[in-house]
XYZ file of C-alpha atoms in Angstrom:
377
model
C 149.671 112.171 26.095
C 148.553 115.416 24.329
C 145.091 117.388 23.880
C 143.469 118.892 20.786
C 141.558 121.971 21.377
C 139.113 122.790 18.489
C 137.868 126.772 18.561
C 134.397 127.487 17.355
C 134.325 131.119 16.486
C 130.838 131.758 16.349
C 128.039 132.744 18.946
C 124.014 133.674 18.507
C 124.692 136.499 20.562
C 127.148 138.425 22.439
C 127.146 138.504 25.990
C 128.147 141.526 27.939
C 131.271 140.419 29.564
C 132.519 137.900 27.362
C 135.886 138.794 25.522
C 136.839 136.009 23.493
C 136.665 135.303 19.813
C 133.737 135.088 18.045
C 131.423 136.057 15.193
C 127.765 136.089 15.556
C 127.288 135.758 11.451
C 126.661 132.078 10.768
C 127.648 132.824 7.007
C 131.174 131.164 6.897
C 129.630 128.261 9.102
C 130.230 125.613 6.418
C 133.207 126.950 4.951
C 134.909 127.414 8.540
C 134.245 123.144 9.054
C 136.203 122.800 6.304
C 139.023 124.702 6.830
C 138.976 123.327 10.800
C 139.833 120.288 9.580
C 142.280 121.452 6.737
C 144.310 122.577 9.560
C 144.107 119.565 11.789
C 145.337 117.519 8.731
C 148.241 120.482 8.137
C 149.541 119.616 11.697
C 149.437 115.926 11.975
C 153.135 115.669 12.367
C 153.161 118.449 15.340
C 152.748 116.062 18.245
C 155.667 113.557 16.929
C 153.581 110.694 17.100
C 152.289 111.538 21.057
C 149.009 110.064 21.972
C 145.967 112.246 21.551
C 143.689 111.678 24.978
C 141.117 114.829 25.331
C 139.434 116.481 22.628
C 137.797 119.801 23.186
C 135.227 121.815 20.854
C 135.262 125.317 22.901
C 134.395 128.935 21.729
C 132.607 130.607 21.152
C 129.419 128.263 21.281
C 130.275 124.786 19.872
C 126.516 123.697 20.299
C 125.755 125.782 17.313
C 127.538 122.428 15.664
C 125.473 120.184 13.843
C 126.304 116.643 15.138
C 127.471 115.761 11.412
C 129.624 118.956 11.681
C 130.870 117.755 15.249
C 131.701 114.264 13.583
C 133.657 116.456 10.383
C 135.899 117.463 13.294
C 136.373 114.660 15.242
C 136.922 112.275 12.227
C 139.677 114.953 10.981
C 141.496 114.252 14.227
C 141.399 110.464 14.184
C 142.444 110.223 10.443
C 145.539 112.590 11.541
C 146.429 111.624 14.887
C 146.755 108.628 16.929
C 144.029 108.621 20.054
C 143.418 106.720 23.047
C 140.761 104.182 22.938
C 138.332 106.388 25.065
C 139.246 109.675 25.014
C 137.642 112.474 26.814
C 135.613 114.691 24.510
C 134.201 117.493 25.689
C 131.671 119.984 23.762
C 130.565 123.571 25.738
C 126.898 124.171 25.099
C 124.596 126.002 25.860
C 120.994 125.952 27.449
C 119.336 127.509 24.435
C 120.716 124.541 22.027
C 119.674 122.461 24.312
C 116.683 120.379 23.674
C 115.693 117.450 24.179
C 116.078 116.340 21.155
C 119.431 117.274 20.662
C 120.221 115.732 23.917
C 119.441 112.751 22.546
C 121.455 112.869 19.323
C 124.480 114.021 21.281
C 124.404 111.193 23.134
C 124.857 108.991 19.959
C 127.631 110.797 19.102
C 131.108 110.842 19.678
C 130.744 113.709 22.541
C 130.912 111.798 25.839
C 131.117 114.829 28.053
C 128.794 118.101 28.344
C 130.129 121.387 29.372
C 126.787 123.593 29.725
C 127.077 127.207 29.657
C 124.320 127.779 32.405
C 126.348 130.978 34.629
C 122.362 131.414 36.184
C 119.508 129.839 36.997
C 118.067 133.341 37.973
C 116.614 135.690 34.714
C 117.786 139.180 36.152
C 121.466 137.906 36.295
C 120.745 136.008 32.677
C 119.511 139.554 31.108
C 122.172 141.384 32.974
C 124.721 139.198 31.088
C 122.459 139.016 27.842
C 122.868 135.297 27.810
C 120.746 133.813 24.757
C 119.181 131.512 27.605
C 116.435 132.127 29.896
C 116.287 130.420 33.481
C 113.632 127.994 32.035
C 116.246 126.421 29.727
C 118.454 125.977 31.940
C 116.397 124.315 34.210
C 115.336 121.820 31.363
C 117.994 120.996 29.320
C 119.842 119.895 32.801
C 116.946 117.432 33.458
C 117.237 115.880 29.867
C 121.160 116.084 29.903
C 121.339 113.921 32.900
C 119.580 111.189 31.169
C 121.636 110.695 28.617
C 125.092 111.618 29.778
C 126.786 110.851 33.150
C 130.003 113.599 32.736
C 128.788 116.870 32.875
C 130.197 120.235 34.005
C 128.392 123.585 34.121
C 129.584 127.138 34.548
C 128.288 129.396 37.386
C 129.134 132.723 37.118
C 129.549 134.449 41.083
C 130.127 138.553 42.333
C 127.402 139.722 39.584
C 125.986 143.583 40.872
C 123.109 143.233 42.854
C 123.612 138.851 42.878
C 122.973 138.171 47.303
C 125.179 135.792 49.197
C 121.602 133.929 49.704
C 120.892 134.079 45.911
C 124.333 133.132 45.060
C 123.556 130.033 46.930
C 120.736 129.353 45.378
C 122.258 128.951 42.297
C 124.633 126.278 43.964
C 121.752 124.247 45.410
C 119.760 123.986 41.828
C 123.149 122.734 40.419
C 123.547 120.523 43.280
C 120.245 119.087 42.676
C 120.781 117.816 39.405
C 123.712 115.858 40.697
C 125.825 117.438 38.576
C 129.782 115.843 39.319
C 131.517 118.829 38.225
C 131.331 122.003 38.558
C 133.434 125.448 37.186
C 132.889 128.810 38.769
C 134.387 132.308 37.758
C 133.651 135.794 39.317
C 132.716 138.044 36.614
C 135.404 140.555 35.654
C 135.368 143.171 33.607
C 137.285 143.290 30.563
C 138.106 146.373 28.579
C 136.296 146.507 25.207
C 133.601 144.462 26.397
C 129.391 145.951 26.417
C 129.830 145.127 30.578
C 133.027 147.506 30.828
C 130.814 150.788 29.186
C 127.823 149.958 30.890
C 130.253 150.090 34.246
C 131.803 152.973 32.634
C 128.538 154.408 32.013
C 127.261 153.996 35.646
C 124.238 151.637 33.794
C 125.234 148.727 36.474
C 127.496 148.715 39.571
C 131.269 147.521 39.204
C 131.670 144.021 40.872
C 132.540 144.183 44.326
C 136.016 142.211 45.128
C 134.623 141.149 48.441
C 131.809 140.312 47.510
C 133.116 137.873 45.042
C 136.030 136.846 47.537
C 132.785 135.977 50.227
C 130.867 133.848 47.547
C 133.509 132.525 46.019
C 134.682 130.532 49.695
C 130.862 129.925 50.487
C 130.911 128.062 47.264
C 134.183 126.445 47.945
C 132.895 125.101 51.633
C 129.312 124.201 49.944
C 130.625 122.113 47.604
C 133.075 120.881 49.906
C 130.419 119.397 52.473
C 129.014 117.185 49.266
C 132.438 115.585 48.545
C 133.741 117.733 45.216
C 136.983 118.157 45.382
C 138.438 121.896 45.263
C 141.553 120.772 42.223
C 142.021 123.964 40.573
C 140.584 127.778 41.640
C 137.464 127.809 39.456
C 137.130 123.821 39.357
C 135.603 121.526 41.810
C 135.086 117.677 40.764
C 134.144 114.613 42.102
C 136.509 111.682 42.161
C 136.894 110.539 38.321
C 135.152 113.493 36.881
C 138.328 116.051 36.693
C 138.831 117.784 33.424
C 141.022 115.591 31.818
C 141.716 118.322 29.280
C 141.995 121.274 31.337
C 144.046 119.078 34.264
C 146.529 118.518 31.029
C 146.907 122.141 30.333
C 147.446 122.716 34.010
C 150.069 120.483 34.417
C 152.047 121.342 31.133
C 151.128 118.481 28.359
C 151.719 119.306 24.902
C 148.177 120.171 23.068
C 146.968 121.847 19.763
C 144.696 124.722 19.495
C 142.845 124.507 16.076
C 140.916 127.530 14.883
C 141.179 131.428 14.630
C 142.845 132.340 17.961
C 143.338 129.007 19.254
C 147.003 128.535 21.095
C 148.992 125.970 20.896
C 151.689 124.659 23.659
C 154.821 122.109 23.148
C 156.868 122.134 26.175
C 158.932 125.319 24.291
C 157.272 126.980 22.897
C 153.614 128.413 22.074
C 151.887 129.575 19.372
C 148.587 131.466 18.498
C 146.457 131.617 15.276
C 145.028 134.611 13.973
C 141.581 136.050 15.853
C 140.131 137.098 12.537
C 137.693 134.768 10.895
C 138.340 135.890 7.187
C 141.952 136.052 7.459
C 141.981 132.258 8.951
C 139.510 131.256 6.138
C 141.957 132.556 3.384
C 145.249 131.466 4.834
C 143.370 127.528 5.087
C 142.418 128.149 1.589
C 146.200 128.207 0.541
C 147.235 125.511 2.831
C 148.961 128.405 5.043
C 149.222 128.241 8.617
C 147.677 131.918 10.239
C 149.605 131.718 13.283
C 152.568 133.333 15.595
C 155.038 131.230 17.554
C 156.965 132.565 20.373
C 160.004 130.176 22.353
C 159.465 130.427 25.857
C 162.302 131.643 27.640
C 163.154 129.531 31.200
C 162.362 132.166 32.829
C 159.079 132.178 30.811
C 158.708 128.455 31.839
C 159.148 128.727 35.261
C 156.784 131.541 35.435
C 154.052 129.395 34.024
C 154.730 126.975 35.637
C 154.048 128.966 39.080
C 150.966 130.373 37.910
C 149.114 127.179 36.696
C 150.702 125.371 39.761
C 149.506 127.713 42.331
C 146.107 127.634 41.225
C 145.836 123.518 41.764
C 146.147 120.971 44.705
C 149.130 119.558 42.716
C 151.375 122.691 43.979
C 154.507 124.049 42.617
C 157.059 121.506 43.453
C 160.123 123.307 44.515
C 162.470 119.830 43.316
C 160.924 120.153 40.082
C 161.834 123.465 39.877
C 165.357 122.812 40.485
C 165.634 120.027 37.781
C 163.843 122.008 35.159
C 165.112 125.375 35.617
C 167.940 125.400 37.783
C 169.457 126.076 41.770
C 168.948 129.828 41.126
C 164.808 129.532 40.096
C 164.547 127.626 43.249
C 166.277 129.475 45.616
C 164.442 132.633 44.000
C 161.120 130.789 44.432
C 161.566 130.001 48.198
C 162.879 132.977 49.220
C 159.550 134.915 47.869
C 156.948 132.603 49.185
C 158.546 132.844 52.512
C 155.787 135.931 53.428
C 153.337 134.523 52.040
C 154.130 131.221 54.341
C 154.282 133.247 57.086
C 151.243 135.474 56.485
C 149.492 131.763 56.123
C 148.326 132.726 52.791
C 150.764 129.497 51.531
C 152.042 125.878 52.606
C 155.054 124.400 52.348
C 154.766 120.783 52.369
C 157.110 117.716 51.465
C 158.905 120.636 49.315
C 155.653 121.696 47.800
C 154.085 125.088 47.717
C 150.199 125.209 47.702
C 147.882 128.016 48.770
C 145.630 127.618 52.045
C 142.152 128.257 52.476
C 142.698 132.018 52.721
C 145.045 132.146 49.738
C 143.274 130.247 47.036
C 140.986 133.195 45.766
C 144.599 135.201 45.255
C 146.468 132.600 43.814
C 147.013 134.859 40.404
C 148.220 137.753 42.680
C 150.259 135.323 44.710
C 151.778 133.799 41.691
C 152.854 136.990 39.871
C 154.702 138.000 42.841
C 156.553 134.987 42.881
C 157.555 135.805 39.042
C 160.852 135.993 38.034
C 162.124 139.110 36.375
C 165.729 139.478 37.895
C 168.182 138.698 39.917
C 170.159 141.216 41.793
């Protein structure tokens, strides 16, 4: 089973933290559709004949799609690629391009699962990200969304300056009440070149505060706990049969295809990336050229993806697999470092499996890049 990822580079506005690629002209909107699917049909032989099972439209903002653009995309893949009879299709949105009436005609299309860009249902966190939604919108196109489609995720955004513990939950009961099943959750960080790293710079707004993202982060983690959502990867809590089939797959090292200017790609060995520049991808589609860098992964390169993506889900790095895969030496490296963090309880080591504890879930990155290897004396 693989994935196909589908990048929409192009957003109504920018907001402050957001680092990604994207281009806020709508110009090449058109021409863009077309070339998206010139380079689906340019790599139909890439998955040697593996079944396609998820396909995701993220970005960017995707909901800036018309649906006859969305079906361009999705009809590119099927004529190209073999897929499973129901396959998990996912489009991000947001509230703004939300109405009802779009609602509606999503729901006749081939999109069977909403992710909704909400981050706030409070407007002083909204303006302090300059999201293109106000609180309002939020609000309503989760009411309509419900009615129509039964897998939804939305995006909460946790540690913004001047955000309470008490707000912060506030935001968790209003998502709660639309009985959402899944739910994603990131602390905002700052990222260099982005309008929220000068305005830190600048003194405009506070820097996040670590602990106080560490402290909502586990009150969000033992609220959604008490209503059954299970805590599968650090930012992503689902109920039972509502995982992220296409983010799960990532996680857990399938094979999938990132279409679009700087979409990556991943086959096992190796991984490639397409060019973040919307005119250079345009004219390299135009001559049937693939835009795009590949790069073999190294074992140790493996094996250190391998613990970073495993230590951030309830699947664990399993210390057998890392034998089999990359050898006695990766394994005996890999116990030997997680030993502290056993001890310091910040780890478990379970039926040869390594998964972080209650305590060490919110460091899993740091965890994982000190269980890295680099060399071996």
């Amino acid at each position: 089973m693989a994935g196909i990822y589908i990048h929409i580079p192009f957003c109504r506005q920018a907001c402050h933290y957001c680092d990604f690629h994207f281009s806020t002209s709508m110009k090449k909107k058109d021409e863009m559709m077309e070339m998206l699917a010139r380079e689906i049909a340019l790599r139909k032989n890439e998955l040697n004949g593996e079944v396609v099972e998820t396909i995701y439209f993220g970005g960017g903002t995707p909901s800036v799609l018309s649906n006859e653009q969305v079906n361009l995309l999705v009809d590119a893949v099927y004529q190209n690629h073999t897929v499973i009879e129901n396959p998990e299709i996912t489009l991000e949105a947001n509230p703004d391009d939300l109405s009802a009436n779009r609602i509606a005609q999503l729901s006749h299309s081939p999109v069977n699962r909403l992710s909704i860009g909400v981050q706030s249902f409070f407007e002083e966190d909204l303006k302090l990200m300059n999201r293109a939604h106000n609180a309002q919108q939020a609000e309503a196109c989760l009411t309509e969304a419900v009615k129509y489609f039964d897998n939804i995720t939305l995006d909460l955004i946790y540690g913004i300056p001047g955000m309470s513990n008490n707000r912060w939950l506030q935001n968790v009961e209003k998502a709660l009440a639309f009985g959402i099943p899944h739910i994603s959750s990131y602390a905002l960080t700052v990222e260099p070149k982005t309008a929220l790293n000068t305005m830190v710079q600048k003194g405009i707004i506070a820097a996040p505060s670590d602990a106080v993202a560490h402290e909502q982060f586990l009150l969000l983690a033992d609220r959604l706990g008490q209503e059954g959502f299970v805590h599968y990867e650090l930012s992503n809590f689902g109920k039972l049969g509502y995982f992220s089939k296409n983010n799960t797959a990532y996680w857990l090292g399938k094979k999938y295809i990132g279409i679009g200017p700087s979409a990556h790609s991943y086959n096992g060995t190796h991984r490639s990336w397409n060019v973040a520049n919307n005119a250079l991808y345009l004219k390299a589609l135009a001559e049937d050229k693939l835009p795009r860098e590949t790069e073999e992964l190294s074992i140790a390169n493996r094996y250190n993806e391998y613990v970073m993506t495993g230590l951030r889900t309830i699947w664990g790095v399993d210390a057998k697999r890392v034998k089999d895969d990359f050898g006695v030496k990766y394994s005996d490296y890999l116990l030997k470092e997680a030993t502290p963090f056993v001890a310091q309880g910040l780890l478990n080591f379970e039926n040869n499996i390594l998964t972080t504890t209650r305590a060490g879930k919110f460091l899993a990155d740091g965890i994982a890049s000190d269980l890295f290897f680099v060399t071996l004396d």
